[in-house]
């Protein structure tokens, strides 16, 4: 005859072990920690090109230099809006480093925030021009080459490469 107490203990032990195993496996699948990407552009010529990488599912914030009180603004070229890789979430003009609206002559940035929705590559084209009085003559242009990548796939590939190197 079986001891009922030991059967219950064994059952509880199996249940606890199963829960612990599930928790560990769940932690393994989401162990890749990613952070939002902030790209602060340095624009010192009429045409500038820069590159950045963003994990899929994160945000990309692009800060473009300007000055408070100026009639000139950075804007996103129409062709950059619907690219299937990143979507514009917000645009805040003439922001100080602390996130407030810049006063006249104060160093500032036009801040664009995008969500990285799908893996791939795209170009975001920003134009610096004067929107007042219908004057759209471009003063500067900045093209940001964006690669949205699968962080989990990269982590798996790196782990496999480490294992292969250790076995060799």
PDB file of C-alpha atoms in Angstrom, residues 3-168:
ATOM      1  CA  UNK A   3       1.828   6.210   1.509  1.00  0.00           C
ATOM      2  CA  UNK A   4      -0.652   8.962   0.584  1.00  0.00           C
ATOM      3  CA  UNK A   5       1.578  11.637   2.076  1.00  0.00           C
ATOM      4  CA  UNK A   6       4.573  10.650  -0.089  1.00  0.00           C
ATOM      5  CA  UNK A   7       2.383  10.557  -3.232  1.00  0.00           C
ATOM      6  CA  UNK A   8       1.175  14.104  -2.528  1.00  0.00           C
ATOM      7  CA  UNK A   9       4.726  15.255  -1.850  1.00  0.00           C
ATOM      8  CA  UNK A  10       5.921  13.648  -5.088  1.00  0.00           C
ATOM      9  CA  UNK A  11       3.032  15.271  -6.982  1.00  0.00           C
ATOM     10  CA  UNK A  12       3.813  18.681  -5.511  1.00  0.00           C
ATOM     11  CA  UNK A  13       7.508  18.209  -6.300  1.00  0.00           C
ATOM     12  CA  UNK A  14       6.671  17.371  -9.937  1.00  0.00           C
ATOM     13  CA  UNK A  15       4.368  20.393 -10.159  1.00  0.00           C
ATOM     14  CA  UNK A  16       6.977  22.749  -8.706  1.00  0.00           C
ATOM     15  CA  UNK A  17       9.661  21.325 -11.011  1.00  0.00           C
ATOM     16  CA  UNK A  18       7.396  21.735 -14.046  1.00  0.00           C
ATOM     17  CA  UNK A  19       6.608  25.367 -13.135  1.00  0.00           C
ATOM     18  CA  UNK A  20      10.282  26.130 -12.567  1.00  0.00           C
ATOM     19  CA  UNK A  21      11.186  24.571 -15.927  1.00  0.00           C
ATOM     20  CA  UNK A  22       8.509  26.595 -17.749  1.00  0.00           C
ATOM     21  CA  UNK A  23       9.661  29.783 -16.023  1.00  0.00           C
ATOM     22  CA  UNK A  24      13.288  29.117 -16.992  1.00  0.00           C
ATOM     23  CA  UNK A  25      12.397  28.365 -20.590  1.00  0.00           C
ATOM     24  CA  UNK A  26      10.208  31.454 -20.822  1.00  0.00           C
ATOM     25  CA  UNK A  27      13.104  33.510 -19.482  1.00  0.00           C
ATOM     26  CA  UNK A  28      15.427  32.056 -22.120  1.00  0.00           C
ATOM     27  CA  UNK A  29      13.155  33.050 -24.969  1.00  0.00           C
ATOM     28  CA  UNK A  30      12.908  36.648 -23.805  1.00  0.00           C
ATOM     29  CA  UNK A  31      16.413  37.062 -22.394  1.00  0.00           C
ATOM     30  CA  UNK A  32      17.443  39.433 -25.186  1.00  0.00           C
ATOM     31  CA  UNK A  33      17.063  42.900 -23.723  1.00  0.00           C
ATOM     32  CA  UNK A  34      16.805  45.739 -26.229  1.00  0.00           C
ATOM     33  CA  UNK A  35      16.613  49.470 -25.676  1.00  0.00           C
ATOM     34  CA  UNK A  36      15.186  52.349 -27.662  1.00  0.00           C
ATOM     35  CA  UNK A  37      17.731  53.931 -29.996  1.00  0.00           C
ATOM     36  CA  UNK A  38      18.462  57.670 -29.902  1.00  0.00           C
ATOM     37  CA  UNK A  39      20.361  59.019 -32.904  1.00  0.00           C
ATOM     38  CA  UNK A  40      21.642  62.564 -32.419  1.00  0.00           C
ATOM     39  CA  UNK A  41      22.633  63.811 -35.847  1.00  0.00           C
ATOM     40  CA  UNK A  42      25.598  66.022 -36.536  1.00  0.00           C
ATOM     41  CA  UNK A  43      24.863  68.060 -39.648  1.00  0.00           C
ATOM     42  CA  UNK A  44      27.714  70.230 -40.882  1.00  0.00           C
ATOM     43  CA  UNK A  45      27.200  70.347 -44.635  1.00  0.00           C
ATOM     44  CA  UNK A  46      24.382  70.718 -47.151  1.00  0.00           C
ATOM     45  CA  UNK A  47      24.044  66.937 -47.589  1.00  0.00           C
ATOM     46  CA  UNK A  48      24.785  64.543 -44.770  1.00  0.00           C
ATOM     47  CA  UNK A  49      24.402  60.767 -44.658  1.00  0.00           C
ATOM     48  CA  UNK A  50      24.478  58.706 -41.475  1.00  0.00           C
ATOM     49  CA  UNK A  51      23.513  55.167 -40.444  1.00  0.00           C
ATOM     50  CA  UNK A  52      21.920  53.502 -37.441  1.00  0.00           C
ATOM     51  CA  UNK A  53      20.566  50.103 -36.366  1.00  0.00           C
ATOM     52  CA  UNK A  54      17.370  49.539 -34.381  1.00  0.00           C
ATOM     53  CA  UNK A  55      16.005  46.309 -32.862  1.00  0.00           C
ATOM     54  CA  UNK A  56      12.598  45.346 -34.247  1.00  0.00           C
ATOM     55  CA  UNK A  57       9.834  46.441 -31.873  1.00  0.00           C
ATOM     56  CA  UNK A  58      11.821  49.332 -30.387  1.00  0.00           C
ATOM     57  CA  UNK A  59      11.688  53.060 -31.049  1.00  0.00           C
ATOM     58  CA  UNK A  60      14.132  55.224 -32.932  1.00  0.00           C
ATOM     59  CA  UNK A  61      14.403  58.861 -31.868  1.00  0.00           C
ATOM     60  CA  UNK A  62      16.218  61.174 -34.275  1.00  0.00           C
ATOM     61  CA  UNK A  63      17.425  64.542 -32.980  1.00  0.00           C
ATOM     62  CA  UNK A  64      18.373  67.113 -35.611  1.00  0.00           C
ATOM     63  CA  UNK A  65      20.142  70.343 -34.601  1.00  0.00           C
ATOM     64  CA  UNK A  66      18.348  73.669 -34.868  1.00  0.00           C
ATOM     65  CA  UNK A  67      17.935  76.872 -32.898  1.00  0.00           C
ATOM     66  CA  UNK A  68      14.983  78.188 -30.923  1.00  0.00           C
ATOM     67  CA  UNK A  69      12.917  80.934 -32.539  1.00  0.00           C
ATOM     68  CA  UNK A  70      14.129  80.304 -36.085  1.00  0.00           C
ATOM     69  CA  UNK A  71      11.621  79.982 -38.939  1.00  0.00           C
ATOM     70  CA  UNK A  72      13.619  77.032 -40.271  1.00  0.00           C
ATOM     71  CA  UNK A  73      12.504  73.506 -39.428  1.00  0.00           C
ATOM     72  CA  UNK A  74      13.490  69.926 -40.118  1.00  0.00           C
ATOM     73  CA  UNK A  75      10.787  67.949 -41.855  1.00  0.00           C
ATOM     74  CA  UNK A  76      10.526  64.411 -43.123  1.00  0.00           C
ATOM     75  CA  UNK A  77      10.465  63.994 -46.910  1.00  0.00           C
ATOM     76  CA  UNK A  78       7.089  62.632 -48.082  1.00  0.00           C
ATOM     77  CA  UNK A  79       8.687  59.503 -49.579  1.00  0.00           C
ATOM     78  CA  UNK A  80      10.016  58.556 -46.110  1.00  0.00           C
ATOM     79  CA  UNK A  81       6.584  58.329 -44.471  1.00  0.00           C
ATOM     80  CA  UNK A  82       5.279  55.000 -45.780  1.00  0.00           C
ATOM     81  CA  UNK A  83       8.262  52.666 -46.083  1.00  0.00           C
ATOM     82  CA  UNK A  84       6.907  49.559 -44.305  1.00  0.00           C
ATOM     83  CA  UNK A  85       9.905  49.401 -41.948  1.00  0.00           C
ATOM     84  CA  UNK A  86       9.497  52.338 -39.522  1.00  0.00           C
ATOM     85  CA  UNK A  87       6.491  54.551 -38.795  1.00  0.00           C
ATOM     86  CA  UNK A  88       6.590  58.150 -37.597  1.00  0.00           C
ATOM     87  CA  UNK A  89       5.032  58.301 -34.130  1.00  0.00           C
ATOM     88  CA  UNK A  90       5.703  61.945 -33.218  1.00  0.00           C
ATOM     89  CA  UNK A  91       7.581  65.117 -34.113  1.00  0.00           C
ATOM     90  CA  UNK A  92       8.483  67.818 -31.606  1.00  0.00           C
ATOM     91  CA  UNK A  93      10.072  71.014 -32.871  1.00  0.00           C
ATOM     92  CA  UNK A  94      12.769  73.149 -31.284  1.00  0.00           C
ATOM     93  CA  UNK A  95      13.254  71.072 -28.115  1.00  0.00           C
ATOM     94  CA  UNK A  96      15.966  71.785 -25.558  1.00  0.00           C
ATOM     95  CA  UNK A  97      18.045  68.975 -24.058  1.00  0.00           C
ATOM     96  CA  UNK A  98      15.587  68.881 -21.129  1.00  0.00           C
ATOM     97  CA  UNK A  99      12.603  68.493 -23.500  1.00  0.00           C
ATOM     98  CA  UNK A 100      11.144  71.992 -23.201  1.00  0.00           C
ATOM     99  CA  UNK A 101      10.459  74.411 -26.057  1.00  0.00           C
ATOM    100  CA  UNK A 102      13.601  76.434 -26.861  1.00  0.00           C
ATOM    101  CA  UNK A 103      13.679  80.195 -26.508  1.00  0.00           C
ATOM    102  CA  UNK A 104      15.032  82.562 -29.187  1.00  0.00           C
ATOM    103  CA  UNK A 105      18.635  81.715 -30.062  1.00  0.00           C
ATOM    104  CA  UNK A 106      18.786  78.767 -27.673  1.00  0.00           C
ATOM    105  CA  UNK A 107      20.392  75.554 -28.985  1.00  0.00           C
ATOM    106  CA  UNK A 108      17.669  73.039 -29.769  1.00  0.00           C
ATOM    107  CA  UNK A 109      16.727  69.960 -31.766  1.00  0.00           C
ATOM    108  CA  UNK A 110      13.783  68.916 -33.884  1.00  0.00           C
ATOM    109  CA  UNK A 111      12.923  65.474 -32.477  1.00  0.00           C
ATOM    110  CA  UNK A 112      11.337  62.707 -34.556  1.00  0.00           C
ATOM    111  CA  UNK A 113      10.281  59.403 -32.947  1.00  0.00           C
ATOM    112  CA  UNK A 114       9.658  56.301 -35.062  1.00  0.00           C
ATOM    113  CA  UNK A 115       8.518  52.781 -34.216  1.00  0.00           C
ATOM    114  CA  UNK A 116      10.582  49.988 -35.782  1.00  0.00           C
ATOM    115  CA  UNK A 117       7.861  47.604 -36.956  1.00  0.00           C
ATOM    116  CA  UNK A 118       9.520  45.233 -39.412  1.00  0.00           C
ATOM    117  CA  UNK A 119      13.015  43.978 -40.179  1.00  0.00           C
ATOM    118  CA  UNK A 120      14.689  45.498 -43.213  1.00  0.00           C
ATOM    119  CA  UNK A 121      16.470  48.615 -44.424  1.00  0.00           C
ATOM    120  CA  UNK A 122      15.130  52.015 -45.340  1.00  0.00           C
ATOM    121  CA  UNK A 123      16.300  55.593 -45.769  1.00  0.00           C
ATOM    122  CA  UNK A 124      14.767  58.453 -43.828  1.00  0.00           C
ATOM    123  CA  UNK A 125      15.321  61.764 -45.586  1.00  0.00           C
ATOM    124  CA  UNK A 126      15.052  64.932 -43.505  1.00  0.00           C
ATOM    125  CA  UNK A 127      15.054  68.403 -45.077  1.00  0.00           C
ATOM    126  CA  UNK A 128      15.911  71.659 -43.322  1.00  0.00           C
ATOM    127  CA  UNK A 129      14.019  74.549 -44.880  1.00  0.00           C
ATOM    128  CA  UNK A 130      11.883  77.576 -44.200  1.00  0.00           C
ATOM    129  CA  UNK A 131       8.167  76.894 -44.152  1.00  0.00           C
ATOM    130  CA  UNK A 132       7.106  80.525 -43.715  1.00  0.00           C
ATOM    131  CA  UNK A 133       5.973  82.568 -46.720  1.00  0.00           C
ATOM    132  CA  UNK A 134       5.893  79.487 -48.951  1.00  0.00           C
ATOM    133  CA  UNK A 135       9.704  79.397 -49.189  1.00  0.00           C
ATOM    134  CA  UNK A 136      10.704  75.730 -49.434  1.00  0.00           C
ATOM    135  CA  UNK A 137      14.293  76.283 -50.514  1.00  0.00           C
ATOM    136  CA  UNK A 138      16.289  73.549 -48.879  1.00  0.00           C
ATOM    137  CA  UNK A 139      19.244  74.607 -46.737  1.00  0.00           C
ATOM    138  CA  UNK A 140      20.346  71.133 -45.685  1.00  0.00           C
ATOM    139  CA  UNK A 141      19.375  67.502 -46.118  1.00  0.00           C
ATOM    140  CA  UNK A 142      20.182  64.580 -43.873  1.00  0.00           C
ATOM    141  CA  UNK A 143      19.669  60.989 -44.988  1.00  0.00           C
ATOM    142  CA  UNK A 144      19.602  58.414 -42.231  1.00  0.00           C
ATOM    143  CA  UNK A 145      20.130  54.839 -43.420  1.00  0.00           C
ATOM    144  CA  UNK A 146      18.150  52.681 -40.976  1.00  0.00           C
ATOM    145  CA  UNK A 147      18.485  48.942 -40.478  1.00  0.00           C
ATOM    146  CA  UNK A 148      15.822  47.285 -38.342  1.00  0.00           C
ATOM    147  CA  UNK A 149      17.081  43.898 -37.163  1.00  0.00           C
ATOM    148  CA  UNK A 150      15.842  40.869 -35.232  1.00  0.00           C
ATOM    149  CA  UNK A 151      17.774  41.062 -31.956  1.00  0.00           C
ATOM    150  CA  UNK A 152      16.811  37.515 -30.920  1.00  0.00           C
ATOM    151  CA  UNK A 153      18.068  36.022 -34.186  1.00  0.00           C
ATOM    152  CA  UNK A 154      21.369  37.910 -33.807  1.00  0.00           C
ATOM    153  CA  UNK A 155      21.726  36.692 -30.207  1.00  0.00           C
ATOM    154  CA  UNK A 156      21.073  33.075 -31.281  1.00  0.00           C
ATOM    155  CA  UNK A 157      23.619  33.354 -34.106  1.00  0.00           C
ATOM    156  CA  UNK A 158      26.220  34.822 -31.730  1.00  0.00           C
ATOM    157  CA  UNK A 159      25.608  32.035 -29.199  1.00  0.00           C
ATOM    158  CA  UNK A 160      25.981  29.388 -31.912  1.00  0.00           C
ATOM    159  CA  UNK A 161      29.212  30.995 -33.113  1.00  0.00           C
ATOM    160  CA  UNK A 162      30.594  30.975 -29.545  1.00  0.00           C
ATOM    161  CA  UNK A 163      29.680  27.302 -29.119  1.00  0.00           C
ATOM    162  CA  UNK A 164      31.309  26.417 -32.435  1.00  0.00           C
ATOM    163  CA  UNK A 165      34.465  28.316 -31.458  1.00  0.00           C
ATOM    164  CA  UNK A 166      34.602  26.541 -28.089  1.00  0.00           C
ATOM    165  CA  UNK A 167      34.207  23.129 -29.755  1.00  0.00           C
ATOM    166  CA  UNK A 168      36.952  23.837 -32.275  1.00  0.00           C
TER     167      UNK A 168
END
